[in-house]
Short mmCIF file of C-alpha atoms in Angstrom, two decimals:
data_model
loop_
_atom_site.label_atom_id
_atom_site.label_comp_id
_atom_site.label_asym_id
_atom_site.label_seq_id
_atom_site.Cartn_x
_atom_site.Cartn_y
_atom_site.Cartn_z
CA UNK G 3 88.88 -16.23 -16.35
CA UNK G 4 90.21 -13.19 -18.47
CA UNK G 5 88.28 -10.48 -16.55
CA UNK G 6 89.24 -8.34 -19.09
CA UNK G 7 86.17 -10.14 -21.97
CA UNK G 8 83.83 -9.99 -18.79
CA UNK G 9 80.79 -7.75 -20.03
CA UNK G 10 80.38 -4.37 -18.41
CA UNK G 11 77.52 -4.20 -15.53
CA UNK G 12 74.48 -1.94 -17.29
CA UNK G 13 74.26 1.41 -16.05
CA UNK G 14 71.89 2.53 -13.73
CA UNK G 15 69.18 5.42 -14.40
CA UNK G 16 71.26 7.84 -12.50
CA UNK G 17 74.06 7.37 -14.71
CA UNK G 18 71.82 8.17 -17.58
CA UNK G 19 70.06 10.35 -16.08
CA UNK G 20 73.15 12.37 -14.70
CA UNK G 21 75.13 12.27 -18.33
CA UNK G 22 71.84 13.40 -19.73
CA UNK G 23 72.12 16.61 -17.22
CA UNK G 24 75.86 17.03 -18.14
CA UNK G 25 75.51 16.99 -21.91
CA UNK G 26 71.93 19.28 -21.27
CA UNK G 27 73.86 22.01 -19.63
CA UNK G 28 76.48 22.41 -21.96
CA UNK G 29 74.19 22.71 -24.89
CA UNK G 30 72.34 24.79 -23.30
CA UNK G 31 74.69 27.35 -20.82
CA UNK G 32 75.34 29.89 -24.00
CA UNK G 33 71.47 29.91 -24.64
CA UNK G 34 68.86 29.86 -21.51
CA UNK G 35 68.50 31.72 -18.72
CA UNK G 36 69.00 30.69 -15.11
CA UNK G 37 65.34 30.97 -14.48
CA UNK G 38 64.85 29.06 -17.34
CA UNK G 39 67.21 26.07 -16.08
CA UNK G 40 65.68 25.74 -13.12
CA UNK G 41 62.34 25.77 -14.90
CA UNK G 42 63.20 22.53 -16.94
CA UNK G 43 65.18 21.10 -14.11
CA UNK G 44 61.81 20.83 -12.27
CA UNK G 45 59.93 19.34 -15.18
CA UNK G 46 62.63 16.61 -16.03
CA UNK G 47 62.86 15.69 -12.11
CA UNK G 48 58.92 15.32 -12.80
CA UNK G 49 58.85 13.38 -15.60
CA UNK G 50 61.18 11.24 -13.66
CA UNK G 51 59.18 10.48 -10.47
CA UNK G 52 56.00 10.62 -12.39
CA UNK G 53 52.87 12.79 -12.46
CA UNK G 54 51.05 9.44 -11.47
CA UNK G 55 52.06 9.20 -7.84
CA UNK G 56 50.39 11.75 -6.79
CA UNK G 57 47.56 11.23 -4.14
CA UNK G 58 44.22 12.28 -5.28
CA UNK G 59 42.67 13.98 -2.31
CA UNK G 60 38.70 12.52 -1.60
CA UNK G 61 35.52 14.37 -2.07
CA UNK G 62 34.39 15.62 1.43
CA UNK G 63 31.70 17.42 0.57
CA UNK G 64 28.30 16.92 -2.18
CA UNK G 65 28.54 14.22 -4.41
CA UNK G 66 26.11 11.24 -4.98
CA UNK G 67 25.71 7.83 -4.73
CA UNK G 68 23.95 5.25 -7.39
CA UNK G 69 22.58 1.46 -6.87
CA UNK G 70 22.23 -0.95 -9.48
CA UNK G 71 18.71 -1.13 -8.40
CA UNK G 72 15.94 1.15 -7.26
CA UNK G 73 14.23 -2.15 -4.58
CA UNK G 74 16.00 -5.56 -3.99
CA UNK G 75 13.16 -8.01 -4.53
CA UNK G 76 14.30 -11.72 -2.94
CA UNK G 77 11.07 -13.49 -5.16
CA UNK G 78 11.71 -17.02 -3.92
CA UNK G 79 8.70 -18.20 -2.25
CA UNK G 80 9.84 -20.57 1.20
CA UNK G 81 8.34 -23.56 0.77
CA UNK G 82 10.85 -24.60 3.79
CA UNK G 83 13.16 -22.91 6.52
CA UNK G 84 15.85 -21.54 4.41
CA UNK G 85 17.81 -18.50 3.11
CA UNK G 86 17.91 -16.94 -0.37
CA UNK G 87 21.36 -14.46 -1.27
CA UNK G 88 21.19 -11.51 -4.10
CA UNK G 89 22.98 -8.40 -4.33
CA UNK G 90 23.62 -4.97 -5.50
CA UNK G 91 26.31 -2.52 -6.45
CA UNK G 92 27.07 1.01 -4.97
CA UNK G 93 28.58 3.36 -7.77
CA UNK G 94 31.19 5.98 -7.75
CA UNK G 95 30.35 8.15 -10.94
CA UNK G 96 32.37 10.99 -9.61
CA UNK G 97 36.24 11.52 -10.77
CA UNK G 98 37.37 11.67 -6.85
CA UNK G 99 37.78 8.84 -4.44
CA UNK G 100 34.75 8.44 -2.22
CA UNK G 101 34.70 8.01 1.87
CA UNK G 102 31.28 6.09 2.27
CA UNK G 103 30.85 6.67 6.07
CA UNK G 104 28.30 3.89 6.68
CA UNK G 105 26.33 1.53 5.08
CA UNK G 106 23.70 -0.29 7.03
CA UNK G 107 20.62 -1.61 7.39
CA UNK G 108 17.73 0.54 9.45
CA UNK G 109 16.33 -2.29 10.90
CA UNK G 110 20.02 -3.17 12.81
CA UNK G 111 20.42 -6.49 14.27
CA UNK G 112 16.60 -7.21 14.19
CA UNK G 113 16.21 -7.68 10.71
CA UNK G 114 15.31 -10.79 8.75
CA UNK G 115 18.68 -9.25 6.11
CA UNK G 116 22.28 -10.00 6.57
CA UNK G 117 24.89 -8.20 4.94
CA UNK G 118 28.25 -8.47 3.49
CA UNK G 119 29.75 -5.31 1.68
CA UNK G 120 32.88 -5.03 0.30
CA UNK G 121 34.22 -8.38 2.20
CA UNK G 122 32.93 -6.94 5.15
CA UNK G 123 30.25 -8.71 7.41
CA UNK G 124 27.33 -7.00 9.17
CA UNK G 125 24.74 -4.95 9.04
CA UNK G 126 26.49 -1.77 10.14
CA UNK G 127 29.66 -1.25 8.00
CA UNK G 128 31.81 1.61 7.75
CA UNK G 129 34.43 3.71 6.18
CA UNK G 130 34.06 2.08 2.47
CA UNK G 131 36.29 3.94 0.17
CA UNK G 132 35.08 3.54 -3.25
CA UNK G 133 37.59 4.32 -6.57
CA UNK G 134 36.68 7.25 -9.53
CA UNK G 135 34.63 6.00 -11.28
CA UNK G 136 34.32 2.56 -9.71
CA UNK G 137 32.42 0.13 -7.26
CA UNK G 138 31.71 -1.79 -4.22
CA UNK G 139 29.68 -5.05 -3.97
CA UNK G 140 26.64 -5.35 -1.28
CA UNK G 141 25.73 -8.99 -0.50
CA UNK G 142 22.46 -9.40 1.06
CA UNK G 143 20.97 -12.95 2.37
CA UNK G 144 17.30 -13.36 3.78
CA UNK G 145 16.98 -15.60 6.45
CA UNK G 146 12.88 -16.70 6.83
CA UNK G 147 11.51 -19.98 8.65
CA UNK G 148 8.16 -20.18 6.54
CA UNK G 149 6.17 -21.64 8.68
CA UNK G 150 6.54 -18.94 11.65
CA UNK G 151 2.92 -17.33 11.67
CA UNK G 152 4.36 -14.94 13.13
CA UNK G 153 6.45 -14.38 10.24
CA UNK G 154 5.14 -11.07 8.59
CA UNK G 155 3.70 -12.07 4.93
CA UNK G 156 5.79 -9.38 3.24
CA UNK G 157 9.54 -8.88 5.09
CA UNK G 158 10.94 -5.50 4.47
CA UNK G 159 14.24 -3.60 5.08
CA UNK G 160 16.05 -0.68 3.90
CA UNK G 161 19.75 -0.25 3.01
CA UNK G 162 21.05 3.18 3.86
CA UNK G 163 24.51 4.34 2.18
CA UNK G 164 25.73 7.65 3.88
CA UNK G 165 28.01 9.63 2.21
CA UNK G 166 29.28 13.34 3.23
CA UNK G 167 26.18 13.15 5.61
CA UNK G 168 23.79 12.53 2.89
CA UNK G 169 21.53 9.33 2.86
CA UNK G 170 20.75 7.51 -0.09
CA UNK G 171 18.57 4.59 -0.22
CA UNK G 172 17.60 1.10 -1.11
CA UNK G 173 14.25 -0.81 -0.15
CA UNK G 174 14.43 -5.05 0.40
CA UNK G 175 11.16 -6.99 -0.05
CA UNK G 176 10.83 -10.90 0.19
CA UNK G 177 7.68 -13.11 1.28
CA UNK G 178 7.54 -14.77 4.67
CA UNK G 179 5.26 -17.38 5.33
CA UNK G 180 4.40 -19.60 3.04
CA UNK G 181 1.43 -18.47 1.23
CA UNK G 182 -0.05 -18.03 -2.42
CA UNK G 183 1.40 -15.02 -3.71
CA UNK G 184 -0.87 -13.31 -5.96
CA UNK G 185 1.69 -10.10 -7.91
CA UNK G 186 -0.78 -7.53 -9.86
CA UNK G 187 -2.02 -10.66 -11.65
CA UNK G 188 -4.95 -10.65 -13.84
CA UNK G 189 -7.57 -13.60 -14.47
CA UNK G 190 -8.63 -14.08 -17.86
CA UNK G 191 -12.09 -15.46 -19.11
CA UNK G 192 -10.66 -18.85 -20.21
CA UNK G 193 -12.78 -20.44 -17.27
CA UNK G 194 -13.15 -19.53 -13.54
CA UNK G 195 -10.87 -19.88 -11.17
CA UNK G 196 -11.35 -20.56 -7.35
CA UNK G 197 -8.81 -20.09 -4.96
CA UNK G 198 -7.62 -22.84 -2.37
CA UNK G 199 -7.86 -22.90 1.52
CA UNK G 200 -4.93 -24.84 2.26
CA UNK G 201 -2.56 -21.75 2.52
CA UNK G 202 -3.73 -17.92 2.90
CA UNK G 203 -3.74 -15.52 0.06
CA UNK G 204 -0.76 -12.53 -0.26
CA UNK G 205 -2.00 -10.11 -2.98
CA UNK G 206 0.50 -7.74 -3.87
CA UNK G 207 -0.25 -4.53 -5.18
CA UNK G 208 -3.57 -5.73 -7.81
CA UNK G 209 -5.76 -8.42 -8.65
CA UNK G 210 -7.56 -7.50 -11.80
CA UNK G 211 -10.56 -9.63 -12.81
CA UNK G 212 -10.97 -9.42 -16.39
CA UNK G 213 -13.99 -8.67 -18.55
CA UNK G 214 -15.65 -12.55 -19.26
CA UNK G 215 -13.71 -13.49 -16.08
CA UNK G 216 -14.50 -15.23 -12.90
CA UNK G 217 -13.11 -15.82 -9.41
CA UNK G 218 -14.55 -17.60 -6.86
CA UNK G 219 -13.55 -16.87 -3.21
CA UNK G 220 -14.59 -19.93 -1.25
CA UNK G 221 -15.66 -19.96 2.43
CA UNK G 222 -12.78 -19.92 5.41
CA UNK G 223 -10.22 -18.90 2.58
CA UNK G 224 -7.74 -16.49 3.97
CA UNK G 225 -7.15 -13.21 2.16
CA UNK G 226 -4.42 -10.83 3.06
CA UNK G 227 -3.86 -7.32 1.32
CA UNK G 228 -0.31 -5.35 0.65
CA UNK G 229 -0.47 -1.64 1.44
CA UNK G 230 -1.10 -1.22 -2.14
CA UNK G 231 -3.01 -4.13 -3.03
CA UNK G 232 -6.45 -3.86 -4.04
CA UNK G 233 -9.43 -5.86 -6.41
CA UNK G 234 -10.28 -4.58 -10.27
CA UNK G 235 -13.77 -6.32 -11.01
CA UNK G 236 -14.55 -6.47 -14.76
CA UNK G 237 -15.68 -9.90 -15.10
CA UNK G 238 -17.20 -11.56 -11.93
CA UNK G 239 -15.95 -11.99 -8.36
CA UNK G 240 -18.35 -14.56 -6.04
CA UNK G 241 -16.70 -14.30 -2.21
CA UNK G 242 -18.33 -16.58 -0.18
CA UNK G 243 -21.51 -17.71 -1.90
CA UNK G 244 -21.71 -21.09 -0.81
CA UNK G 245 -21.56 -20.28 3.30
CA UNK G 246 -23.91 -22.17 5.32
CA UNK G 247 -22.59 -20.73 9.09
CA UNK G 248 -20.98 -17.42 10.94
CA UNK G 249 -18.02 -20.01 11.25
CA UNK G 250 -17.46 -19.69 7.50
CA UNK G 251 -17.02 -16.14 7.34
CA UNK G 252 -14.01 -14.77 4.66
CA UNK G 253 -11.74 -12.09 6.26
CA UNK G 254 -10.06 -9.28 3.49
CA UNK G 255 -7.80 -7.56 5.64
CA UNK G 256 -3.97 -5.92 5.91
CA UNK G 257 -0.80 -8.25 5.51
CA UNK G 258 0.47 -6.02 8.55
CA UNK G 259 0.06 -9.12 11.53
CA UNK G 260 2.24 -7.26 13.99
CA UNK G 261 0.49 -4.24 14.78
CA UNK G 262 -0.20 -5.66 18.18
CA UNK G 263 3.77 -4.96 18.61
CA UNK G 264 2.65 -1.57 17.31
CA UNK G 265 -0.21 -0.27 19.49
CA UNK G 266 -1.98 -0.20 15.89
CA UNK G 267 -4.43 -2.80 16.09
CA UNK G 268 -7.70 -2.29 13.93
CA UNK G 269 -5.49 0.98 11.73
CA UNK G 270 -8.07 1.76 8.80
CA UNK G 271 -6.28 1.91 5.23
CA UNK G 272 -3.82 -0.74 5.38
CA UNK G 273 -5.08 -1.58 1.60
CA UNK G 274 -6.98 -0.52 -1.02
CA UNK G 275 -10.61 -1.62 -1.47
CA UNK G 276 -12.38 -4.00 -4.97
CA UNK G 277 -13.43 -1.42 -7.18
CA UNK G 278 -15.93 -2.94 -9.24
CA UNK G 279 -15.50 -1.63 -12.52
CA UNK G 280 -18.39 -0.72 -15.24
CA UNK G 281 -19.90 -4.46 -16.22
CA UNK G 282 -18.38 -6.06 -13.26
CA UNK G 283 -20.14 -7.98 -10.80
CA UNK G 284 -19.03 -8.79 -7.29
CA UNK G 285 -21.50 -10.66 -4.90
CA UNK G 286 -20.69 -11.46 -1.36
CA UNK G 287 -22.01 -13.22 1.80
CA UNK G 288 -20.60 -13.30 5.12
CA UNK G 289 -17.46 -11.49 4.59
CA UNK G 290 -15.56 -9.22 6.72
CA UNK G 291 -13.14 -6.45 4.99
CA UNK G 292 -11.59 -4.31 7.48
CA UNK G 293 -8.72 -1.99 7.77
CA UNK G 294 -9.05 -0.48 4.31
CA UNK G 295 -9.80 2.14 1.95
CA UNK G 296 -6.28 3.05 0.88
CA UNK G 297 -8.00 4.42 -2.63
CA UNK G 298 -8.81 3.57 -6.17
CA UNK G 299 -8.73 5.37 -9.38
CA UNK G 300 -12.09 5.71 -11.06
CA UNK G 301 -12.68 7.52 -14.23
CA UNK G 302 -11.18 10.90 -14.24
CA UNK G 303 -12.20 12.25 -11.31
CA UNK G 304 -9.19 11.24 -9.47
CA UNK G 305 -8.54 8.93 -6.51
CA UNK G 306 -11.17 7.83 -4.22
CA UNK G 307 -10.85 6.07 -0.96
CA UNK G 308 -13.22 3.26 -0.26
CA UNK G 309 -13.78 0.23 1.23
CA UNK G 310 -15.83 -0.55 -1.98
CA UNK G 311 -16.16 1.59 -4.99
CA UNK G 312 -19.52 0.51 -7.72
CA UNK G 313 -19.13 2.43 -10.67
CA UNK G 314 -21.84 3.17 -12.99
CA UNK G 315 -23.48 0.07 -14.70
CA UNK G 316 -21.67 -2.52 -11.74
CA UNK G 317 -23.89 -4.64 -9.80
CA UNK G 318 -22.88 -5.40 -6.06
CA UNK G 319 -25.17 -7.96 -4.04
CA UNK G 320 -24.05 -7.77 -0.72
CA UNK G 321 -25.79 -10.49 2.38
CA UNK G 322 -24.41 -10.75 5.60
CA UNK G 323 -20.92 -8.79 5.25
CA UNK G 324 -18.93 -6.42 7.61
CA UNK G 325 -17.37 -3.45 6.17
CA UNK G 326 -14.97 -2.16 9.17
CA UNK G 327 -12.47 0.81 9.41
CA UNK G 328 -12.34 1.80 6.35
CA UNK G 329 -9.80 5.33 6.20
CA UNK G 330 -12.27 6.92 3.20
CA UNK G 331 -16.15 5.94 2.78
CA UNK G 332 -17.58 2.60 3.57
CA UNK G 333 -19.76 1.69 0.17
CA UNK G 334 -19.13 4.30 -2.65
CA UNK G 335 -21.45 3.94 -5.39
CA UNK G 336 -21.07 6.03 -8.33
CA UNK G 337 -24.48 5.27 -10.55
CA UNK G 338 -23.71 1.75 -9.62
CA UNK G 339 -27.05 -0.50 -8.65
CA UNK G 340 -26.77 -1.99 -4.63
CA UNK G 341 -28.19 -4.26 -3.33
CA UNK G 342 -27.26 -5.07 0.88
CA UNK G 343 -29.14 -7.37 3.20
CA UNK G 344 -27.96 -8.08 6.64
CA UNK G 345 -24.88 -6.18 6.37
CA UNK G 346 -23.04 -3.90 9.05
CA UNK G 347 -20.86 -0.74 7.44
CA UNK G 348 -18.96 1.35 10.61
CA UNK G 349 -16.72 3.09 11.20
CA UNK G 350 -15.39 5.32 8.01
CA UNK G 351 -13.28 7.97 7.83
CA UNK G 352 -15.86 9.44 5.39
CA UNK G 353 -19.42 8.31 4.47
CA UNK G 354 -20.41 4.88 5.50
CA UNK G 355 -22.35 4.63 2.65
CA UNK G 356 -22.21 7.91 -0.78
CA UNK G 357 -24.46 7.02 -3.50
CA UNK G 358 -22.99 10.12 -5.95
CA UNK G 359 -25.17 11.04 -9.53
CA UNK G 360 -27.96 8.92 -8.73
CA UNK G 361 -27.85 5.13 -9.09
CA UNK G 362 -30.61 2.38 -8.05
CA UNK G 363 -29.86 0.65 -4.84
CA UNK G 364 -31.37 -1.33 -2.53
CA UNK G 365 -30.21 -1.35 1.43
CA UNK G 366 -32.69 -4.05 4.11
CA UNK G 367 -31.92 -5.00 7.70
CA UNK G 368 -28.60 -2.67 7.11
CA UNK G 369 -26.44 -0.72 9.93
CA UNK G 370 -24.00 2.00 9.19
CA UNK G 371 -22.92 4.08 12.03
CA UNK G 372 -19.90 6.14 11.97
CA UNK G 373 -18.34 7.08 15.59
CA UNK G 374 -15.04 8.84 16.30
CA UNK G 375 -12.43 6.65 17.14
CA UNK G 376 -8.56 6.55 18.32
CA UNK G 377 -7.80 5.83 14.72
CA UNK G 378 -10.36 7.86 13.02
CA UNK G 379 -12.37 11.24 13.29
CA UNK G 380 -16.51 11.78 12.91
CA UNK G 381 -16.58 15.40 12.85
CA UNK G 382 -17.90 16.29 9.08
CA UNK G 383 -19.22 14.22 6.40
CA UNK G 384 -22.29 12.06 7.40
CA UNK G 385 -22.89 8.84 8.18
CA UNK G 386 -24.82 8.63 4.61
CA UNK G 387 -24.86 11.09 1.93
CA UNK G 388 -27.22 10.12 -1.11
CA UNK G 389 -26.80 13.12 -3.34
CA UNK G 390 -28.12 13.01 -7.56
CA UNK G 391 -25.53 15.21 -8.91
CA UNK G 392 -21.74 15.46 -9.36
CA UNK G 393 -19.78 19.02 -9.43
CA UNK G 394 -17.36 19.01 -12.37
CA UNK G 395 -15.99 22.34 -12.01
CA UNK G 396 -16.85 25.46 -9.37
CA UNK G 397 -20.47 26.10 -11.59
CA UNK G 398 -20.76 22.90 -13.49
CA UNK G 399 -22.70 20.12 -12.41
CA UNK G 400 -24.04 16.99 -14.51
CA UNK G 401 -27.31 14.82 -12.87
CA UNK G 402 -28.25 11.59 -13.46
CA UNK G 403 -31.69 9.52 -12.37
CA UNK G 404 -31.38 7.97 -8.93
CA UNK G 405 -33.67 5.37 -7.02
CA UNK G 406 -32.90 4.48 -3.29
CA UNK G 407 -35.06 2.84 -0.93
CA UNK G 408 -33.71 1.38 2.80
CA UNK G 409 -35.63 -0.74 4.61
CA UNK G 410 -35.47 -1.82 8.39
CA UNK G 411 -32.66 0.37 8.46
CA UNK G 412 -30.23 2.10 10.86
CA UNK G 413 -28.61 4.77 10.28
CA UNK G 414 -26.84 6.76 13.41
CA UNK G 415 -23.51 8.06 14.95
CA UNK G 416 -22.35 11.30 16.40
CA UNK G 417 -23.44 13.97 14.80
CA UNK G 418 -26.70 16.16 15.19
CA UNK G 419 -27.14 14.81 11.93
CA UNK G 420 -26.38 11.43 9.98
CA UNK G 421 -27.38 11.77 6.65
CA UNK G 422 -28.05 14.03 3.71
CA UNK G 423 -30.22 13.42 0.71
CA UNK G 424 -29.95 16.52 -2.13
CA UNK G 425 -31.82 16.63 -5.67
CA UNK G 426 -31.66 20.14 -5.62
CA UNK G 427 -30.88 21.74 -9.12
CA UNK G 428 -31.89 18.96 -11.29
CA UNK G 429 -33.52 19.16 -14.51
CA UNK G 430 -36.87 18.72 -15.18
CA UNK G 431 -37.56 15.16 -16.46
CA UNK G 432 -34.95 13.55 -13.80
CA UNK G 433 -36.53 11.24 -11.41
CA UNK G 434 -35.50 10.78 -8.23
CA UNK G 435 -37.14 8.27 -5.58
CA UNK G 436 -35.32 8.33 -2.02
CA UNK G 437 -37.63 5.83 0.22
CA UNK G 438 -36.89 5.04 3.85
CA UNK G 439 -39.32 2.45 5.31
CA UNK G 440 -39.12 1.75 8.73
CA UNK G 441 -35.98 2.32 9.90
CA UNK G 442 -33.94 4.54 12.57
CA UNK G 443 -32.65 8.05 11.03
CA UNK G 444 -30.26 9.87 12.85
CA UNK G 445 -31.68 13.14 10.21
CA UNK G 446 -32.38 16.90 10.27
CA UNK G 447 -35.54 18.03 10.88
CA UNK G 448 -36.65 18.94 7.00
CA UNK G 449 -36.02 17.04 4.52
CA UNK G 450 -36.33 17.77 0.77
CA UNK G 451 -40.33 16.91 -0.30
CA UNK G 452 -39.18 13.94 -2.84
CA UNK G 453 -38.29 12.20 -0.05
CA UNK G 454 -40.69 9.75 0.96
CA UNK G 455 -40.44 8.80 5.33
CA UNK G 456 -42.78 5.52 5.38
CA UNK G 457 -42.87 5.05 9.95
CA UNK G 458 -39.24 6.23 10.10
CA UNK G 459 -37.99 7.81 13.32
CA UNK G 460 -35.12 9.57 15.28
CA UNK G 461 -34.31 7.84 18.41
CA UNK G 462 -31.15 6.54 19.66
CA UNK G 463 -30.90 2.60 19.47
CA UNK G 464 -29.12 2.39 22.68
CA UNK G 465 -25.86 0.52 20.17
CA UNK G 466 -24.73 -1.78 23.37
CA UNK G 467 -21.02 -0.02 23.08
CA UNK G 468 -19.76 2.14 19.76
CA UNK G 469 -15.83 2.19 21.20
CA UNK G 470 -15.78 -1.34 20.64
CA UNK G 471 -17.79 -1.29 17.60
CA UNK G 472 -20.59 -3.58 18.74
CA UNK G 473 -23.94 -2.60 17.38
CA UNK G 474 -26.02 -5.32 19.31
CA UNK G 475 -28.72 -3.34 21.16
CA UNK G 476 -31.52 -4.76 23.60
CA UNK G 477 -35.05 -5.83 23.84
CA UNK G 478 -35.68 -2.07 24.93
CA UNK G 479 -34.21 -0.13 22.20
CA UNK G 480 -36.70 1.79 20.36
CA UNK G 481 -35.08 -0.50 16.62
CA UNK G 482 -37.11 -3.83 19.31
CA UNK G 483 -39.68 -4.75 16.88
CA UNK G 484 -39.58 -1.48 14.40
CA UNK G 485 -39.54 -3.05 10.97
CA UNK G 486 -42.11 -4.41 8.76
CA UNK G 487 -41.98 -7.50 6.81
CA UNK G 488 -39.65 -7.37 3.35
CA UNK G 489 -39.66 -9.15 0.57
CA UNK G 490 -38.07 -11.64 0.14
CA UNK G 491 -38.64 -12.85 3.19
CA UNK G 492 -35.11 -12.64 5.21
CA UNK G 493 -34.75 -15.92 7.94
CA UNK G 494 -31.52 -14.93 9.57
CA UNK G 495 -29.53 -11.84 11.12
CA UNK G 496 -25.86 -11.39 10.01
CA UNK G 497 -24.96 -13.46 13.22
CA UNK G 498 -26.71 -16.23 11.61
CA UNK G 499 -29.55 -15.96 14.51
CA UNK G 500 -32.99 -16.30 13.53
CA UNK G 501 -35.43 -13.10 13.38
CA UNK G 502 -38.59 -14.99 13.76
CA UNK G 503 -41.46 -12.75 13.47
CA UNK G 504 -40.40 -9.54 15.15
CA UNK G 505 -39.04 -7.23 12.43
CA UNK G 506 -35.93 -6.05 14.76
CA UNK G 507 -34.13 -3.14 12.52
CA UNK G 508 -30.06 -3.38 11.70
CA UNK G 509 -28.35 -6.09 10.99
CA UNK G 510 -28.94 -7.75 14.08
CA UNK G 511 -31.54 -9.11 16.58
CA UNK G 512 -32.04 -7.44 19.57
CA UNK G 513 -30.26 -8.75 22.30
CA UNK G 514 -31.76 -10.93 25.55
#
């Protein structure tokens, strides 16, 4: 092999750089000062090494984390034991890299959810680096046995990501037990709808019965309301109209069945209530509404907290019903029409019955009773308040006609007076009739002249236990046999016991 014919090996970058530097010095030695020489030399070295090799500094203060969603929802309704996985992104919108000190679940190891954060499994993952304008994936899996009655209907948790000492959160929600879920549903006027009794119903946000529509909730239907849930009745809502015994009770309550764990059994305000809008009709029989009153919007006057609100021109018919533990009013009638028989309204944060701006209301064999408890304070509002006016500004009132009748009822509580009626300031021509016929009323010594009291008295009814919300009374109670014949005749009390001919006051007949 002729070595002279072999190609010369390629010169290294160092050779080219040295040659370039040698010629550069010769060419510029007569023109550049020593200072300029070293400046240009430093620039050349910087270019050779590459500016991209500089290490960027972590953002150690401030900064913001962004998420691809504000709530992670697991929309699958399970029908058998299983799991469902979905995910979200955590974004670094800054121009510097960041270190997320932790991504975790609020409920930790006890959560129904399980995380995989940027490839790391666990419900507490630490020290996650995110490059500038980059993101990391968070996958979440929920594992639920829908047949486990101890599982909440709505399973929740909270993802918490911490950047430079500040927490950023994303709520997690999933369906728990196998149930019929009503999520912001509206029922139209095409045909009446009747709910089933095979599985519970869980209402999330709202259930709207539209104008002309009818919703029937039959006997033994189980209804659970999420914390922001309420019924809006523009059409007709029938609850348990075909009940034939006490065992046929329909109970509408909050969906927090784990209250015993937290020590808050019977906690008020767990859900909204029933709002009967102008033109709407609500018929209820043998129904229990409990732990409600979280608030409903009415007209332009703000939020009203009530178990049931009846608007102007709306109709509420109640028979053998109980309202208990409302954080606000029990029944709030705003120029509405309410007919109630054999009903108990007790332990309310506001009035058990509030009639505002008039209306036409009738109450027969009803008990209204308010006492302080470990979850509600009864110190200001009377048990029953009835007025024909509404204050719309500091100096302005509006008035309307009012017609309220109570017969064979009990109004009682722990205050000095539990009944307030007022039509003062009514303009000429305003009609006002308030008749209390054979009632036991914890009332003031002076009543307005228009109030008719017929065979009424003011003596404690001897309730069995107000602490336990037991408003039965013994045969020695002054309420025993103190009533009068009603039309139509009421044959059963709230317990479905025969009333006979004794005419005991309130929703119960006396205990033996």
